[in-house]
Amino acid sequence: KQEVTQIPAALSVPEGENLVLNCSFTDSAIYNLQWFRQDPGKGLTSLLLIQSSQREQTSGRLNASLDKSSGRSTLYIAASQPGDSATYLCAVIDSNYQLIWGAGTKLIIKP
Amino acid sequence: EAGVAQSPRYKIIEKRQSVAFWCNPISGHATLYWYQQILGQGPKLLIQFQNNGVVDDSQLPKDRFSAERLKGVDSTLKIQPAKLEDSAVYLCASSLLSGNTIYFGEGSWLTVV
């Protein structure tokens, strides 16, 4: 059974730092992986989707990587800003198109 | 392009009452999802539709929850009777097809007192 883990559960860094959020999964037979952002009181916003055949995807200051063999994905945020403060969730989509979610990492960027 | 629309945004009801949530997905999206998210946890899939057919409802508490997607567009999620543990945000999402990028609505926040 696929399990998705995000560590740490919370992270606080000063503004301007580059940072990495981690997502690990137990079964490498995935269809794709998607990173989301959730602001308090809001729904989820899709950030990046990585197909299983891809190694990384970039959007602005965000870069997501995927290493299926090790069961890991990372979300790299460059030059962090207070507006990046949110909870970041990753979800693995398996071969049956079912989403398996991590519990998220709550990120706080200190001005 | 309009996003996923949900209503109501907030609802407070007493236990044993009923509530219904409505979702209008992005135009043309065949796949529609209803998720339950409890504070501090990841979303839990309640039901997934492909057009107007159910793909997965294995985690839907069918004794009290029901959902339908008539004509393969809008969807409603109903809870009757509500329990205290149903207090959560109910998220509707859609994708063009299963496995594509998923887009979420703002959520419907339910408090059962």
mmCIF file with all atom_site columns, N, CA and C in Angstrom, chain A residues 31-32 34 36 38 41-44 46 49 89 93 97-99 101-103, chain B residues 9 33 35 37 42-43 45 48 56 91 98-102 104-106 109:
data_model
loop_
_atom_site.group_PDB
_atom_site.id
_atom_site.type_symbol
_atom_site.label_atom_id
_atom_site.label_alt_id
_atom_site.label_comp_id
_atom_site.label_asym_id
_atom_site.label_entity_id
_atom_site.label_seq_id
_atom_site.pdbx_PDB_ins_code
_atom_site.Cartn_x
_atom_site.Cartn_y
_atom_site.Cartn_z
_atom_site.occupancy
_atom_site.B_iso_or_equiv
_atom_site.pdbx_formal_charge
_atom_site.auth_seq_id
_atom_site.auth_comp_id
_atom_site.auth_asym_id
_atom_site.auth_atom_id
_atom_site.pdbx_PDB_model_num
ATOM 1   N N  . TYR A 1 31  ? 2.172   7.160  -11.202 1.00 0.00 ? 31  TYR A N  1
ATOM 2   C CA . TYR A 1 31  ? 1.810   7.741  -12.500 1.00 0.00 ? 31  TYR A CA 1
ATOM 3   C C  . TYR A 1 31  ? 2.396   9.141  -12.619 1.00 0.00 ? 31  TYR A C  1
ATOM 4   N N  . ASN A 1 32  ? 2.197   9.948  -11.582 1.00 0.00 ? 32  ASN A N  1
ATOM 5   C CA . ASN A 1 32  ? 2.858   11.237 -11.475 1.00 0.00 ? 32  ASN A CA 1
ATOM 6   C C  . ASN A 1 32  ? 2.801   11.712 -10.031 1.00 0.00 ? 32  ASN A C  1
ATOM 7   N N  . GLN A 1 34  ? 2.285   15.423 -7.633  1.00 0.00 ? 34  GLN A N  1
ATOM 8   C CA . GLN A 1 34  ? 1.875   16.815 -7.716  1.00 0.00 ? 34  GLN A CA 1
ATOM 9   C C  . GLN A 1 34  ? 2.140   17.505 -6.380  1.00 0.00 ? 34  GLN A C  1
ATOM 10  N N  . PHE A 1 36  ? 1.252   20.855 -4.017  1.00 0.00 ? 36  PHE A N  1
ATOM 11  C CA . PHE A 1 36  ? 0.201   21.836 -3.803  1.00 0.00 ? 36  PHE A CA 1
ATOM 12  C C  . PHE A 1 36  ? 0.614   22.782 -2.681  1.00 0.00 ? 36  PHE A C  1
ATOM 13  N N  . GLN A 1 38  ? -1.334  25.282 0.289   1.00 0.00 ? 38  GLN A N  1
ATOM 14  C CA . GLN A 1 38  ? -2.599  25.596 0.938   1.00 0.00 ? 38  GLN A CA 1
ATOM 15  C C  . GLN A 1 38  ? -2.403  26.738 1.919   1.00 0.00 ? 38  GLN A C  1
ATOM 16  N N  . GLY A 1 41  ? -7.441  28.729 5.591   1.00 0.00 ? 41  GLY A N  1
ATOM 17  C CA . GLY A 1 41  ? -8.814  29.034 5.195   1.00 0.00 ? 41  GLY A CA 1
ATOM 18  C C  . GLY A 1 41  ? -9.079  28.942 3.711   1.00 0.00 ? 41  GLY A C  1
ATOM 19  N N  . LYS A 1 42  ? -8.137  28.395 2.975   1.00 0.00 ? 42  LYS A N  1
ATOM 20  C CA . LYS A 1 42  ? -8.276  28.328 1.517   1.00 0.00 ? 42  LYS A CA 1
ATOM 21  C C  . LYS A 1 42  ? -8.208  26.888 1.044   1.00 0.00 ? 42  LYS A C  1
ATOM 22  N N  . GLY A 1 43  ? -8.563  26.708 -0.229  1.00 0.00 ? 43  GLY A N  1
ATOM 23  C CA . GLY A 1 43  ? -8.385  25.409 -0.845  1.00 0.00 ? 43  GLY A CA 1
ATOM 24  C C  . GLY A 1 43  ? -6.935  25.203 -1.241  1.00 0.00 ? 43  GLY A C  1
ATOM 25  N N  . LEU A 1 44  ? -6.684  24.172 -2.016  1.00 0.00 ? 44  LEU A N  1
ATOM 26  C CA . LEU A 1 44  ? -5.326  23.853 -2.443  1.00 0.00 ? 44  LEU A CA 1
ATOM 27  C C  . LEU A 1 44  ? -5.060  24.427 -3.829  1.00 0.00 ? 44  LEU A C  1
ATOM 28  N N  . SER A 1 46  ? -2.549  24.121 -7.075  1.00 0.00 ? 46  SER A N  1
ATOM 29  C CA . SER A 1 46  ? -1.545  23.282 -7.710  1.00 0.00 ? 46  SER A CA 1
ATOM 30  C C  . SER A 1 46  ? -0.314  24.105 -8.051  1.00 0.00 ? 46  SER A C  1
ATOM 31  N N  . LEU A 1 49  ? 3.332   19.692 -11.376 1.00 0.00 ? 49  LEU A N  1
ATOM 32  C CA . LEU A 1 49  ? 3.040   18.274 -11.580 1.00 0.00 ? 49  LEU A CA 1
ATOM 33  C C  . LEU A 1 49  ? 4.223   17.672 -12.322 1.00 0.00 ? 49  LEU A C  1
ATOM 34  N N  . LEU A 1 89  ? 1.752   20.551 0.349   1.00 0.00 ? 89  LEU A N  1
ATOM 35  C CA . LEU A 1 89  ? 1.408   19.129 0.342   1.00 0.00 ? 89  LEU A CA 1
ATOM 36  C C  . LEU A 1 89  ? 1.846   18.487 -0.964  1.00 0.00 ? 89  LEU A C  1
ATOM 37  N N  . ILE A 1 93  ? 0.126   10.162 -7.486  1.00 0.00 ? 93  ILE A N  1
ATOM 38  C CA . ILE A 1 93  ? -0.976  9.545  -8.236  1.00 0.00 ? 93  ILE A CA 1
ATOM 39  C C  . ILE A 1 93  ? -0.482  8.188  -8.707  1.00 0.00 ? 93  ILE A C  1
ATOM 40  N N  . TYR A 1 97  ? -4.726  5.956  -10.912 1.00 0.00 ? 97  TYR A N  1
ATOM 41  C CA . TYR A 1 97  ? -5.112  7.375  -10.875 1.00 0.00 ? 97  TYR A CA 1
ATOM 42  C C  . TYR A 1 97  ? -5.675  7.783  -9.522  1.00 0.00 ? 97  TYR A C  1
ATOM 43  N N  . GLN A 1 98  ? -5.308  7.052  -8.478  1.00 0.00 ? 98  GLN A N  1
ATOM 44  C CA . GLN A 1 98  ? -5.724  7.413  -7.138  1.00 0.00 ? 98  GLN A CA 1
ATOM 45  C C  . GLN A 1 98  ? -4.656  8.299  -6.508  1.00 0.00 ? 98  GLN A C  1
ATOM 46  N N  . LEU A 1 99  ? -5.080  9.340  -5.804  1.00 0.00 ? 99  LEU A N  1
ATOM 47  C CA . LEU A 1 99  ? -4.136  10.235 -5.138  1.00 0.00 ? 99  LEU A CA 1
ATOM 48  C C  . LEU A 1 99  ? -3.894  9.766  -3.716  1.00 0.00 ? 99  LEU A C  1
ATOM 49  N N  . TRP A 1 101 ? -1.962  11.169 -0.369  1.00 0.00 ? 101 TRP A N  1
ATOM 50  C CA . TRP A 1 101 ? -1.485  12.453 0.106   1.00 0.00 ? 101 TRP A CA 1
ATOM 51  C C  . TRP A 1 101 ? -0.519  12.336 1.274   1.00 0.00 ? 101 TRP A C  1
ATOM 52  N N  . GLY A 1 102 ? 0.428   13.268 1.306   1.00 0.00 ? 102 GLY A N  1
ATOM 53  C CA . GLY A 1 102 ? 1.195   13.480 2.512   1.00 0.00 ? 102 GLY A CA 1
ATOM 54  C C  . GLY A 1 102 ? 0.410   14.400 3.433   1.00 0.00 ? 102 GLY A C  1
ATOM 55  N N  . ALA A 1 103 ? 0.871   14.529 4.677   1.00 0.00 ? 103 ALA A N  1
ATOM 56  C CA . ALA A 1 103 ? 0.166   15.366 5.651   1.00 0.00 ? 103 ALA A CA 1
ATOM 57  C C  . ALA A 1 103 ? 0.565   16.830 5.538   1.00 0.00 ? 103 ALA A C  1
ATOM 58  N N  . ARG B 2 9   ? -19.619 28.543 1.474   1.00 0.00 ? 9   ARG B N  1
ATOM 59  C CA . ARG B 2 9   ? -18.257 28.540 1.977   1.00 0.00 ? 9   ARG B CA 1
ATOM 60  C C  . ARG B 2 9   ? -18.198 28.111 3.431   1.00 0.00 ? 9   ARG B C  1
ATOM 61  N N  . TYR B 2 33  ? -13.754 15.317 -7.875  1.00 0.00 ? 33  TYR B N  1
ATOM 62  C CA . TYR B 2 33  ? -13.417 14.692 -6.595  1.00 0.00 ? 33  TYR B CA 1
ATOM 63  C C  . TYR B 2 33  ? -14.073 15.472 -5.461  1.00 0.00 ? 33  TYR B C  1
ATOM 64  N N  . TYR B 2 35  ? -13.261 15.758 -1.383  1.00 0.00 ? 35  TYR B N  1
ATOM 65  C CA . TYR B 2 35  ? -12.330 15.409 -0.321  1.00 0.00 ? 35  TYR B CA 1
ATOM 66  C C  . TYR B 2 35  ? -12.831 15.974 0.998   1.00 0.00 ? 35  TYR B C  1
ATOM 67  N N  . GLN B 2 37  ? -11.130 17.281 4.532   1.00 0.00 ? 37  GLN B N  1
ATOM 68  C CA . GLN B 2 37  ? -9.840  17.605 5.150   1.00 0.00 ? 37  GLN B CA 1
ATOM 69  C C  . GLN B 2 37  ? -10.066 18.097 6.572   1.00 0.00 ? 37  GLN B C  1
ATOM 70  N N  . GLY B 2 42  ? -3.790  15.732 5.707   1.00 0.00 ? 42  GLY B N  1
ATOM 71  C CA . GLY B 2 42  ? -3.962  15.787 4.265   1.00 0.00 ? 42  GLY B CA 1
ATOM 72  C C  . GLY B 2 42  ? -5.406  15.481 3.898   1.00 0.00 ? 42  GLY B C  1
ATOM 73  N N  . PRO B 2 43  ? -5.799  15.806 2.673   1.00 0.00 ? 43  PRO B N  1
ATOM 74  C CA . PRO B 2 43  ? -7.182  15.527 2.242   1.00 0.00 ? 43  PRO B CA 1
ATOM 75  C C  . PRO B 2 43  ? -7.453  14.025 2.172   1.00 0.00 ? 43  PRO B C  1
ATOM 76  N N  . LEU B 2 45  ? -9.949  11.330 0.316   1.00 0.00 ? 45  LEU B N  1
ATOM 77  C CA . LEU B 2 45  ? -10.911 11.202 -0.768  1.00 0.00 ? 45  LEU B CA 1
ATOM 78  C C  . LEU B 2 45  ? -12.202 10.579 -0.263  1.00 0.00 ? 45  LEU B C  1
ATOM 79  N N  . GLN B 2 48  ? -14.908 9.907  -6.088  1.00 0.00 ? 48  GLN B N  1
ATOM 80  C CA . GLN B 2 48  ? -14.361 10.376 -7.351  1.00 0.00 ? 48  GLN B CA 1
ATOM 81  C C  . GLN B 2 48  ? -15.311 9.975  -8.460  1.00 0.00 ? 48  GLN B C  1
ATOM 82  N N  . ASP B 2 56  ? -14.544 5.811  -7.516  1.00 0.00 ? 56  ASP B N  1
ATOM 83  C CA . ASP B 2 56  ? -14.083 5.336  -6.207  1.00 0.00 ? 56  ASP B CA 1
ATOM 84  C C  . ASP B 2 56  ? -14.916 6.004  -5.130  1.00 0.00 ? 56  ASP B C  1
ATOM 85  N N  . LEU B 2 91  ? -13.618 19.718 0.292   1.00 0.00 ? 91  LEU B N  1
ATOM 86  C CA . LEU B 2 91  ? -12.975 20.261 -0.899  1.00 0.00 ? 91  LEU B CA 1
ATOM 87  C C  . LEU B 2 91  ? -13.468 19.547 -2.141  1.00 0.00 ? 91  LEU B C  1
ATOM 88  N N  . SER B 2 98  ? -8.542  11.746 -15.316 1.00 0.00 ? 98  SER B N  1
ATOM 89  C CA . SER B 2 98  ? -7.827  11.177 -14.180 1.00 0.00 ? 98  SER B CA 1
ATOM 90  C C  . SER B 2 98  ? -6.321  11.175 -14.467 1.00 0.00 ? 98  SER B C  1
ATOM 91  N N  . GLY B 2 99  ? -5.546  11.626 -13.499 1.00 0.00 ? 99  GLY B N  1
ATOM 92  C CA . GLY B 2 99  ? -4.095  11.648 -13.642 1.00 0.00 ? 99  GLY B CA 1
ATOM 93  C C  . GLY B 2 99  ? -3.550  12.974 -14.117 1.00 0.00 ? 99  GLY B C  1
ATOM 94  N N  . ASN B 2 100 ? -4.416  13.861 -14.582 1.00 0.00 ? 100 ASN B N  1
ATOM 95  C CA . ASN B 2 100 ? -3.980  15.198 -14.982 1.00 0.00 ? 100 ASN B CA 1
ATOM 96  C C  . ASN B 2 100 ? -3.916  16.110 -13.767 1.00 0.00 ? 100 ASN B C  1
ATOM 97  N N  . THR B 2 101 ? -3.427  17.323 -13.981 1.00 0.00 ? 101 THR B N  1
ATOM 98  C CA . THR B 2 101 ? -3.360  18.315 -12.906 1.00 0.00 ? 101 THR B CA 1
ATOM 99  C C  . THR B 2 101 ? -4.738  18.509 -12.299 1.00 0.00 ? 101 THR B C  1
ATOM 100 N N  . ILE B 2 102 ? -4.749  18.563 -10.969 1.00 0.00 ? 102 ILE B N  1
ATOM 101 C CA . ILE B 2 102 ? -6.004  18.676 -10.230 1.00 0.00 ? 102 ILE B CA 1
ATOM 102 C C  . ILE B 2 102 ? -6.149  20.097 -9.717  1.00 0.00 ? 102 ILE B C  1
ATOM 103 N N  . PHE B 2 104 ? -8.436  22.706 -7.297  1.00 0.00 ? 104 PHE B N  1
ATOM 104 C CA . PHE B 2 104 ? -9.337  22.681 -6.149  1.00 0.00 ? 104 PHE B CA 1
ATOM 105 C C  . PHE B 2 104 ? -10.159 23.951 -6.055  1.00 0.00 ? 104 PHE B C  1
ATOM 106 N N  . GLY B 2 105 ? -11.343 23.795 -5.475  1.00 0.00 ? 105 GLY B N  1
ATOM 107 C CA . GLY B 2 105 ? -12.132 24.937 -5.081  1.00 0.00 ? 105 GLY B CA 1
ATOM 108 C C  . GLY B 2 105 ? -11.665 25.461 -3.735  1.00 0.00 ? 105 GLY B C  1
ATOM 109 N N  . GLU B 2 106 ? -12.315 26.523 -3.265  1.00 0.00 ? 106 GLU B N  1
ATOM 110 C CA . GLU B 2 106 ? -11.916 27.157 -2.007  1.00 0.00 ? 106 GLU B CA 1
ATOM 111 C C  . GLU B 2 106 ? -12.328 26.338 -0.791  1.00 0.00 ? 106 GLU B C  1
ATOM 112 N N  . TRP B 2 109 ? -16.517 24.954 4.564   1.00 0.00 ? 109 TRP B N  1
ATOM 113 C CA . TRP B 2 109 ? -16.118 24.696 5.935   1.00 0.00 ? 109 TRP B CA 1
ATOM 114 C C  . TRP B 2 109 ? -17.348 24.351 6.754   1.00 0.00 ? 109 TRP B C  1
#
